[in-house]
Short mmCIF file of C-alpha atoms and ligand atoms in Angstrom, two decimals:
data_model
loop_
_atom_site.label_atom_id
_atom_site.label_comp_id
_atom_site.label_asym_id
_atom_site.label_seq_id
_atom_site.Cartn_x
_atom_site.Cartn_y
_atom_site.Cartn_z
CA MET A 1392 172.47 242.75 36.26
CA LEU A 1393 172.24 241.05 32.91
CA PRO A 1394 169.80 238.12 33.01
CA TYR A 1395 172.25 236.00 30.99
CA PHE A 1396 176.02 236.05 31.29
CA PRO A 1397 177.70 234.27 28.37
CA PHE A 1398 181.26 234.54 29.70
CA GLY A 1399 183.11 231.43 30.85
CA GLN A 1400 186.78 230.72 31.44
CA GLN A 1401 187.94 231.68 27.93
CA PHE A 1402 186.73 232.71 24.47
CA ASN A 1403 184.30 230.06 23.26
CA ASP A 1404 184.99 229.00 19.69
CA LYS A 1405 182.00 226.61 19.71
CA MET A 1406 178.59 227.78 18.56
CA GLY A 1407 177.28 227.77 22.13
CA THR A 1408 173.78 226.49 21.47
CA ALA A 1409 171.71 224.61 24.06
CA PRO A 1410 168.18 223.18 23.92
CA LEU A 1411 165.57 225.71 24.99
CA PRO A 1412 163.81 223.89 27.86
CA GLU A 1413 160.04 223.47 27.62
CA SER A 1414 159.78 225.53 30.81
CA ASP A 1415 161.55 228.56 29.26
CA ARG A 1416 159.86 231.34 27.35
CA LEU A 1417 160.48 231.68 23.64
CA VAL A 1418 159.71 235.40 23.87
CA GLU A 1419 160.53 237.32 27.03
CA VAL A 1420 158.62 240.22 28.53
CA ASP A 1421 160.62 242.36 30.96
CA GLU A 1422 160.52 245.78 32.59
CA HIS A 1423 161.53 247.47 29.32
CA TYR A 1424 158.51 246.08 27.45
CA GLN A 1425 156.48 249.28 26.98
CA ALA A 1426 159.49 251.47 26.17
CA GLU A 1427 160.93 249.02 23.66
CA ILE A 1428 157.60 248.39 21.92
CA ALA A 1429 157.10 252.15 21.63
CA LEU A 1430 160.59 252.56 20.15
CA LYS A 1431 160.02 249.71 17.69
CA ARG A 1432 156.74 251.17 16.52
CA GLN A 1433 158.29 254.61 16.11
CA LEU A 1434 161.11 253.20 13.97
CA LEU A 1435 158.66 251.15 11.91
CA THR A 1436 156.51 254.21 11.33
CA GLU A 1437 159.48 256.34 10.26
CA LEU A 1438 161.17 253.80 7.99
CA PRO A 1439 158.83 250.84 7.45
CA GLY A 1440 160.73 249.37 4.51
CA TYR A 1441 164.04 249.51 6.35
CA TYR A 1442 162.94 247.72 9.51
CA TYR A 1443 160.52 245.20 8.01
CA GLN A 1444 160.93 243.28 4.76
CA THR A 1445 159.57 240.12 3.20
CA LEU A 1446 160.06 238.24 -0.03
CA PRO A 1447 156.82 237.01 -1.60
CA GLY A 1448 155.47 233.53 -0.89
CA HIS A 1449 156.06 233.01 2.83
CA GLU A 1450 152.55 233.58 4.14
CA THR A 1451 152.22 230.17 5.82
CA ALA A 1452 155.47 230.66 7.72
CA GLN A 1453 154.41 234.17 8.75
CA TRP A 1454 151.13 232.87 10.22
CA GLU A 1455 152.99 230.09 12.02
CA VAL A 1456 155.25 232.69 13.61
CA LEU A 1457 152.25 234.74 14.69
CA GLU A 1458 150.64 231.65 16.25
CA THR A 1459 153.84 230.51 17.96
CA VAL A 1460 154.56 233.94 19.44
CA LEU A 1461 151.02 234.70 20.65
CA GLN A 1462 150.59 231.27 22.22
CA ASN A 1463 153.94 231.59 23.97
CA LEU A 1464 153.00 234.99 25.39
CA VAL A 1465 149.70 233.60 26.68
CA ARG A 1466 151.27 230.48 28.13
CA PHE A 1467 153.80 232.38 30.22
CA ALA A 1468 151.78 235.49 31.09
CA PRO A 1469 148.06 234.66 31.02
CA ASP A 1470 147.29 237.74 33.15
CA GLN A 1471 148.81 240.05 30.59
CA PHE A 1472 147.89 238.40 27.29
CA ILE A 1473 144.63 236.70 26.30
CA LEU A 1474 143.82 234.84 23.10
CA HIS A 1475 140.25 233.71 22.36
CA GLN A 1476 140.11 231.27 19.47
CA ALA A 1477 136.75 230.36 17.90
CA GLY A 1478 137.78 228.34 14.88
CA ASN A 1479 139.78 230.73 12.70
CA ARG A 1480 138.25 233.77 14.37
CA TRP A 1481 140.88 234.97 16.84
CA HIS A 1482 140.60 237.74 19.43
CA TRP A 1483 143.89 239.01 20.85
CA ILE A 1484 144.00 241.12 24.01
CA ASN A 1485 147.25 242.73 25.11
CA GLN A 1486 146.72 244.09 28.62
CA LEU A 1487 150.19 245.63 28.84
CA LEU A 1488 149.44 247.87 25.86
CA THR A 1489 145.68 248.02 26.50
CA GLU A 1490 144.89 247.10 22.93
CA GLU A 1491 143.13 244.29 21.13
CA GLN A 1492 142.80 242.84 17.65
CA VAL A 1493 140.20 240.59 16.07
CA PHE A 1494 141.28 238.74 12.93
CA THR A 1495 140.76 235.60 10.90
CA PHE A 1496 143.76 233.31 11.18
CA GLY A 1497 145.21 232.75 7.71
CA ASP A 1498 143.44 235.72 6.11
CA ALA A 1499 145.94 238.58 5.70
CA ALA A 1500 143.16 241.01 4.77
CA THR A 1501 141.89 240.91 8.37
CA LEU A 1502 145.13 242.25 9.88
CA PRO A 1503 146.39 245.82 9.36
CA LEU A 1504 149.92 244.56 8.61
CA ASP A 1505 151.65 241.38 7.43
CA PRO A 1506 151.40 238.75 10.23
CA LEU A 1507 155.15 238.92 10.96
CA ASP A 1508 155.16 242.72 10.96
CA TRP A 1509 152.09 242.80 13.22
CA VAL A 1510 153.26 240.20 15.75
CA GLY A 1511 156.75 241.74 15.86
CA ARG A 1512 155.10 244.85 17.31
CA GLN A 1513 153.80 242.80 20.27
CA VAL A 1514 157.23 241.60 21.43
CA GLN A 1515 160.64 243.02 22.29
CA GLU A 1516 162.40 240.42 20.11
CA ASP A 1517 163.53 241.03 16.57
CA LEU A 1518 162.01 238.25 14.44
CA ILE A 1519 163.74 236.79 11.37
CA LEU A 1520 162.52 234.02 9.06
CA LEU A 1521 164.86 231.67 7.21
CA THR A 1522 163.84 228.94 4.75
CA GLY A 1523 165.18 226.16 2.55
CA THR A 1524 168.19 223.88 2.80
CA GLU A 1525 170.53 226.88 2.75
CA ALA A 1526 168.46 228.73 5.39
CA ALA A 1527 168.04 231.90 3.36
CA LEU A 1528 166.69 235.02 5.05
CA VAL A 1529 163.27 235.54 3.46
CA ALA A 1530 161.53 237.92 5.88
CA GLY A 1531 162.22 239.83 9.05
CA GLN A 1532 161.43 242.64 11.38
CA LEU A 1533 164.76 243.93 12.65
CA CYS A 1534 164.73 247.12 14.73
CA PHE A 1535 167.58 246.47 17.17
CA GLY A 1536 170.12 244.89 14.81
CA ASN A 1537 173.74 245.02 15.95
CA GLY A 1538 175.71 246.33 12.97
CA TRP A 1539 173.53 244.89 10.22
CA CYS A 1540 170.21 245.54 8.50
CA LEU A 1541 167.69 243.74 6.32
CA ASP A 1542 168.74 245.58 3.13
CA GLU A 1543 172.13 243.86 3.38
CA LYS A 1544 170.89 240.34 4.13
CA VAL A 1545 167.45 239.64 2.65
CA GLY A 1546 167.64 236.77 0.16
CA LEU A 1547 171.07 235.61 1.36
CA PRO A 1548 171.69 232.06 2.63
CA PHE A 1549 172.93 231.56 6.19
CA TRP A 1550 176.51 231.05 4.99
CA GLN A 1551 176.64 234.31 3.06
CA ILE A 1552 174.90 236.21 5.86
CA HIS A 1553 177.96 235.35 7.95
CA ALA A 1554 180.54 236.10 5.21
CA PRO A 1555 182.41 238.73 7.31
CA ILE A 1556 183.13 236.23 10.09
CA ILE A 1557 183.62 232.98 8.16
CA PRO A 1558 187.41 233.46 7.96
CA ILE A 1559 187.51 234.13 11.73
CA VAL A 1560 185.38 231.24 13.05
CA GLU A 1561 184.88 228.86 10.10
CA PRO A 1562 184.50 225.59 12.09
CA MET A 1563 181.89 227.23 14.34
CA MET A 1564 179.92 228.40 11.34
CA GLN A 1565 180.11 224.98 9.68
CA ALA A 1566 178.55 223.47 12.79
CA ALA A 1567 175.91 226.23 12.82
CA GLN A 1568 175.08 225.56 9.17
CA LYS A 1569 174.49 221.87 9.99
CA LEU A 1570 172.30 222.86 12.91
CA MET A 1571 170.19 225.02 10.59
CA GLU A 1572 169.77 222.07 8.21
CA ARG A 1573 168.83 219.57 10.91
CA LEU A 1574 166.96 221.54 13.57
CA PRO A 1575 163.92 219.36 14.43
CA VAL A 1576 160.37 220.62 14.91
CA GLY A 1577 159.55 220.97 18.61
CA ARG A 1578 163.19 221.21 19.72
CA PRO A 1579 164.09 224.93 19.75
CA VAL A 1580 167.60 226.02 20.69
CA LEU A 1581 169.05 228.99 22.50
CA ARG A 1582 172.37 230.81 22.28
CA ILE A 1583 173.70 234.00 23.84
CA ASN A 1584 175.92 236.35 21.87
CA TRP A 1585 177.94 239.22 23.38
CA SER A 1586 179.43 242.53 22.37
CA VAL A 1587 180.89 245.59 24.06
CA LYS A 1588 179.55 249.02 23.09
CA VAL A 1589 180.08 252.69 23.80
CA THR A 1590 176.34 253.42 24.04
CA ASP A 1591 173.19 251.60 25.08
CA GLN A 1592 171.32 252.73 21.97
CA LEU A 1593 169.16 249.75 21.03
CA ASP A 1594 168.91 250.40 17.31
CA MET A 1595 172.42 249.75 16.01
CA THR A 1596 171.32 248.85 12.48
CA SER A 1597 173.82 249.70 9.75
CA ARG A 1598 172.44 253.16 9.01
CA HIS A 1599 173.84 254.22 12.41
CA THR A 1600 177.31 252.72 11.90
CA PRO A 1601 179.07 255.95 10.82
CA ALA A 1602 177.60 257.89 13.78
CA LEU A 1603 178.49 255.08 16.19
CA ASP A 1604 182.06 254.94 14.85
CA GLN A 1605 182.32 258.69 15.39
CA LEU A 1606 180.90 258.39 18.90
CA LEU A 1607 183.55 255.82 19.76
CA ALA A 1608 186.30 258.08 18.40
CA ASP A 1609 184.96 261.01 20.46
CA ARG A 1610 184.72 258.93 23.63
CA LEU A 1611 188.14 257.28 23.36
CA PRO A 1612 189.84 259.86 25.61
CA TYR A 1613 187.42 258.87 28.40
CA LEU A 1614 188.00 255.17 28.01
CA THR A 1615 190.82 254.91 30.54
CA PRO A 1616 191.40 252.10 33.07
CA GLU A 1617 189.86 254.39 35.72
CA THR A 1618 186.78 255.63 33.84
CA ILE A 1619 185.89 253.04 31.19
CA GLY A 1620 183.35 251.32 33.45
CA GLU A 1621 181.04 254.34 33.29
CA HIS A 1622 181.20 254.64 29.48
CA ILE A 1623 180.92 251.10 28.18
CA TYR A 1624 177.94 248.76 27.93
CA ILE A 1625 177.87 244.97 27.74
CA ARG A 1626 175.29 244.09 25.10
CA ILE A 1627 174.03 240.53 24.84
CA GLU A 1628 171.58 238.88 22.50
CA ARG A 1629 169.38 236.00 23.64
CA GLN A 1630 168.92 234.21 20.33
CA THR A 1631 166.41 231.40 19.73
CA LEU A 1632 165.98 229.14 16.72
CA THR A 1633 162.62 227.38 16.23
CA ARG A 1634 161.55 225.19 13.30
CA MET A 1635 157.98 225.94 12.17
CA PRO A 1636 156.00 222.68 11.80
CA GLN A 1637 154.18 223.22 8.49
CA SER A 1638 156.37 225.44 6.35
CA GLY A 1639 159.66 224.08 7.73
CA ALA A 1640 160.93 227.67 8.04
CA ILE A 1641 163.15 228.64 10.97
CA LEU A 1642 162.23 231.51 13.26
CA PHE A 1643 165.30 233.33 14.58
CA GLY A 1644 164.38 235.49 17.57
CA ILE A 1645 166.77 238.02 19.05
CA HIS A 1646 166.20 239.69 22.42
CA THR A 1647 168.80 242.35 23.20
CA HIS A 1648 169.76 243.06 26.82
CA GLN A 1649 172.39 245.53 27.97
CA ASN A 1650 174.01 246.87 31.12
CA LEU A 1651 176.70 249.35 32.07
CA LEU A 1652 180.11 247.72 32.49
CA ALA A 1653 180.54 249.28 35.97
CA HIS A 1654 177.33 247.58 37.14
CA GLU A 1655 178.38 244.17 35.84
CA ALA A 1656 181.86 244.59 37.30
CA THR A 1657 180.50 245.10 40.84
CA ASP A 1658 180.29 241.30 40.77
CA GLN A 1659 183.93 240.23 41.07
CA ALA A 1660 183.28 236.81 39.54
CA ARG A 1661 181.71 238.47 36.50
CA ALA A 1662 184.65 240.88 36.16
CA ASP A 1663 187.01 237.92 36.32
CA ARG A 1664 185.14 235.97 33.65
CA MET A 1665 184.90 238.95 31.30
CA ALA A 1666 188.66 239.53 31.69
CA LYS A 1667 189.31 235.88 30.86
CA VAL A 1668 187.12 235.91 27.76
CA PHE A 1669 188.25 239.28 26.38
CA SER A 1670 191.93 238.43 26.87
CA THR A 1671 191.58 235.13 24.95
CA THR A 1672 189.37 236.38 22.11
CA PRO A 1673 191.30 236.25 18.80
CA ARG A 1674 192.56 239.64 17.61
CA THR A 1675 190.57 239.32 14.41
CA MET A 1676 187.37 238.88 16.43
CA ILE A 1677 188.26 241.79 18.75
CA ASP A 1678 188.69 243.89 15.59
CA TYR A 1679 185.40 242.65 14.14
CA LYS A 1680 183.59 243.51 17.36
CA GLY A 1681 185.10 247.02 17.34
CA MET A 1682 186.97 246.60 20.64
CA THR A 1683 190.57 247.06 19.54
CA ALA A 1684 190.94 250.73 20.51
CA PHE A 1685 189.86 250.24 24.11
CA LEU A 1686 190.83 246.62 24.87
CA PRO A 1687 193.93 247.45 27.00
CA ALA A 1688 191.95 249.91 29.16
CA LEU A 1689 189.09 247.41 29.43
CA LEU A 1690 191.36 244.57 30.59
CA SER A 1691 193.16 246.80 33.03
CA TYR A 1692 189.81 247.94 34.50
CA LEU A 1693 188.50 244.38 34.79
CA ASN A 1694 191.71 243.09 36.35
CA LYS A 1695 191.33 245.70 39.09
CA HIS A 1696 187.72 244.65 39.74
CA LYS A 1697 188.11 240.88 39.82
CA GLN A 1698 188.79 239.19 43.13
C1 LIG B 489 173.80 228.66 15.77
C2 LIG B 489 173.54 229.69 15.03
C3 LIG B 489 174.43 230.89 14.87
C4 LIG B 489 175.73 231.09 15.23
C5 LIG B 489 176.69 230.10 15.90
C6 LIG B 489 176.08 232.43 14.83
C7 LIG B 489 177.32 233.01 15.05
C8 LIG B 489 177.64 234.31 14.77
C9 LIG B 489 178.85 234.95 15.15
C10 LIG B 489 179.98 234.30 15.93
C11 LIG B 489 178.80 236.21 14.70
C12 LIG B 489 179.89 237.26 14.89
C13 LIG B 489 179.39 238.36 15.74
C14 LIG B 489 179.64 238.23 17.18
O1 LIG B 489 180.06 237.19 17.70
O2 LIG B 489 179.34 239.24 17.83
C15 LIG B 489 177.55 236.38 14.01
C16 LIG B 489 177.14 237.51 13.37
C17 LIG B 489 175.99 237.61 12.66
N1 LIG B 489 174.97 236.69 12.64
FE1 LIG B 489 174.98 234.86 13.39
N2 LIG B 489 175.01 233.01 14.25
C18 LIG B 489 173.98 232.11 14.25
C19 LIG B 489 172.72 232.30 13.75
C20 LIG B 489 172.36 233.36 12.99
C21 LIG B 489 171.12 233.45 12.26
C22 LIG B 489 170.01 232.39 12.21
C23 LIG B 489 171.13 234.63 11.62
C24 LIG B 489 170.02 235.09 10.74
C25 LIG B 489 169.91 236.24 10.19
C26 LIG B 489 172.38 235.31 11.95
C27 LIG B 489 172.79 236.55 11.51
C28 LIG B 489 173.98 237.16 11.81
C29 LIG B 489 174.38 238.46 11.31
C30 LIG B 489 173.58 239.33 10.34
C31 LIG B 489 175.62 238.75 11.83
C32 LIG B 489 176.46 239.98 11.53
C33 LIG B 489 177.23 239.68 10.26
C34 LIG B 489 177.90 240.90 9.66
O3 LIG B 489 178.79 241.48 10.31
O4 LIG B 489 177.54 241.27 8.53
N3 LIG B 489 173.10 234.51 12.79
N4 LIG B 489 176.86 235.20 14.06
#
């Protein structure tokens, strides 16, 4: 079952953020760790400039992200990750990947990749950096993007990043913009986003959009009230926002989890809540999320599975 279930009694038009408790991990390691790291590294080898980008001048923020991520891994899984720090001389040991790296903190020449690009290959999360009063996207490693890619968004402020959905949920995005401006150091927040997909392919960056649209068209005949459960995946993103103490940049982490609809719907309460949310989601949002063609079959399926 999905570890997070962001469905309540109706579509939530609020931004849905909550403080990330001190006891919760910033970066999660789960049973898909090895497979997802391998996939990330394969994508980054094939198309490095598509999956990782940075604008010049954000070195401090990149090192802060590296430090934050490594220390979080060690704190929550000291058996799997070890970090020896002797002044600026750091020794990283990743037992899950059986690999290690010695480097000088703050000296980019001692790492094989940019700090953000290197540390992104240690975690399942996509990692995005935003800076300035407008929270512009200045760097990121994005392998599992859901319908977007760095080429489209690098350099854009938060507001413009969300241009396609501003007309649909403007008040929500105004609140989110304020949150980006005011997020304090040491008080990270969490939000869970949801979507409904016809495949569990993790990399849904924009270069795959035409193929994914075609896949949906091909599968439509199978998306009936009887069979849709076996063909549709619930895809959620555990998103975190953390202000970096020195640079003031914001780290946006995205951990994607997914599960087959039929598995989620074995829980009647979950089926009921999904039915309630999908049936109250504005049509414009249903369209944006690419659910219009199969919504009636989806609701009919869920209504049969709820208590
Ligand atoms: C509290 C913070 C945030 C809120 C409330 C928020 C809300 C949303 C919502 C409602 C959508 C529509 C998609 C959906 O619901 O499935 C969306 C899409 C998106 N969000 Fe956010 N978001 C937040 C933070 C961020 C941040 C920090 C980034 C940084 C890159 C980001 C990047 C995007 C992108 C790229 C899309 C897809 C836009 C497109 O279709 O071109 N979001 N966001």
